[in-house]
Tab-separated table of C-alpha atoms in Angstrom:
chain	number	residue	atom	x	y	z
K	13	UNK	CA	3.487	17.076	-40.208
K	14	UNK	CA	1.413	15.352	-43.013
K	15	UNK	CA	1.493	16.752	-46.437
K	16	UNK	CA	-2.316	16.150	-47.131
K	17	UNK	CA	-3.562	15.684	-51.496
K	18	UNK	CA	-6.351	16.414	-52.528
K	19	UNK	CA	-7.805	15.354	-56.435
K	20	UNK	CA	-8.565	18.379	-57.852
K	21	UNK	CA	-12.072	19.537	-58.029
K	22	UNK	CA	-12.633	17.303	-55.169
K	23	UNK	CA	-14.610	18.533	-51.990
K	24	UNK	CA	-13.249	17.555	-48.522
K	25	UNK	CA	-15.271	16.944	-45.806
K	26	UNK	CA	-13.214	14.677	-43.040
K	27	UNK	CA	-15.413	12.074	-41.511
K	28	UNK	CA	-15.579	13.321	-38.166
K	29	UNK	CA	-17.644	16.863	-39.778
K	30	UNK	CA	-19.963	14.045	-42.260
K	31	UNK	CA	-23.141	13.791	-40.531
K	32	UNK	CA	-23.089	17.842	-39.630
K	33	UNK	CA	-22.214	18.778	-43.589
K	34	UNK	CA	-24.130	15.974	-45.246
K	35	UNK	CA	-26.463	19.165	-46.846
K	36	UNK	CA	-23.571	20.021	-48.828
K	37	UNK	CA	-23.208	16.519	-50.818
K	38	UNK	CA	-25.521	16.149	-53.598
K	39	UNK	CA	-27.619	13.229	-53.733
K	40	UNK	CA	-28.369	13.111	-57.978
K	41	UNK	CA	-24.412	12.374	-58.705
K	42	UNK	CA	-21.854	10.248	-58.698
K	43	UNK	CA	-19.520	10.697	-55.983
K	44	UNK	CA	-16.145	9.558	-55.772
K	45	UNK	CA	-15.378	8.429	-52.083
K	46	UNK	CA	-11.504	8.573	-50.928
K	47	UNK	CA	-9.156	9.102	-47.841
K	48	UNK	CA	-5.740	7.947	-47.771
K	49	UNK	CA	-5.554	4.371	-47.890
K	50	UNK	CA	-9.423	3.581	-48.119
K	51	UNK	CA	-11.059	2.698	-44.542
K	52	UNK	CA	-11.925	5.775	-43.448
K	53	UNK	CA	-13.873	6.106	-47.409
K	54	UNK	CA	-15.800	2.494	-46.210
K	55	UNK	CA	-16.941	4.364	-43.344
K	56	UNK	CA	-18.214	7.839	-45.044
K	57	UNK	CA	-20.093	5.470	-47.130
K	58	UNK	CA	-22.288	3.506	-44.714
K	59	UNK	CA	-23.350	7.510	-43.179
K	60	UNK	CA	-24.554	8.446	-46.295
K	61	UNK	CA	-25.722	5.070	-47.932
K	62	UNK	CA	-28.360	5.337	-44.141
K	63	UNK	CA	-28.864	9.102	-45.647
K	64	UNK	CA	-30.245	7.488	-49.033
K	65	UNK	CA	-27.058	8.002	-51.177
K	66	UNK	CA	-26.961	5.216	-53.764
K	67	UNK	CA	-24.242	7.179	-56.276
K	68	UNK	CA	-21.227	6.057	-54.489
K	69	UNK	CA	-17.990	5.022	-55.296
K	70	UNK	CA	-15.199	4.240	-53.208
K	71	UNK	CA	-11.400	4.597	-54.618
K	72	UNK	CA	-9.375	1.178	-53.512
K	73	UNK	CA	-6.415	1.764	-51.801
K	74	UNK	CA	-7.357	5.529	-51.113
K	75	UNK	CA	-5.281	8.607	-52.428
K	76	UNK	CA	-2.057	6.130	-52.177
K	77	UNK	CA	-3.379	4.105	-54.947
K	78	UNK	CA	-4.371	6.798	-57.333
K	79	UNK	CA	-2.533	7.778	-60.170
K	80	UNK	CA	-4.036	11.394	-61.412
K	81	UNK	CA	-3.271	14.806	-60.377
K	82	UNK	CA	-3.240	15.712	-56.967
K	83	UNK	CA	-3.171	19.136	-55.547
K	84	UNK	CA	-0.997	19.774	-52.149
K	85	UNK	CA	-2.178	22.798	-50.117
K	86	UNK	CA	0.365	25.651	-49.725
């Protein structure tokens, strides 16, 4: 089984529940995009950049490439 990490503070919405939870992301902020190595990100961004979402940014390389805290579920 996969250990997932999250960054804290971060809300996780897996691509495959986007388009039915898209009221939850806020439209007037910057949002910081990521998955685990980045594709999945590229894809979450094209949904909402068709929803009008214009604050994105996607972290390269995905959770594998970042260097801050992470959190790991219990």
């Amino acid at each position: 089984m996969k250990v997932l990490s999250f960054i804290p503070g971060a809300k996780n919405i897996p691509l495959s529940q986007l388009s039915r939870r898209i009221d939850e992301i806020p439209k007037d902020r910057d949002l910081l995009l990521y998955c685990r190595s980045g594709m999945r990100s590229k894809s979450a961004a094209r949904i909402l950049r068709k929803r009008g979402f214009v604050r994105l940014i996607l972290l390269q390389g995905g959770i594998n490439a970042w260097s801050g805290q992470l959190i790991r579920p219990k």
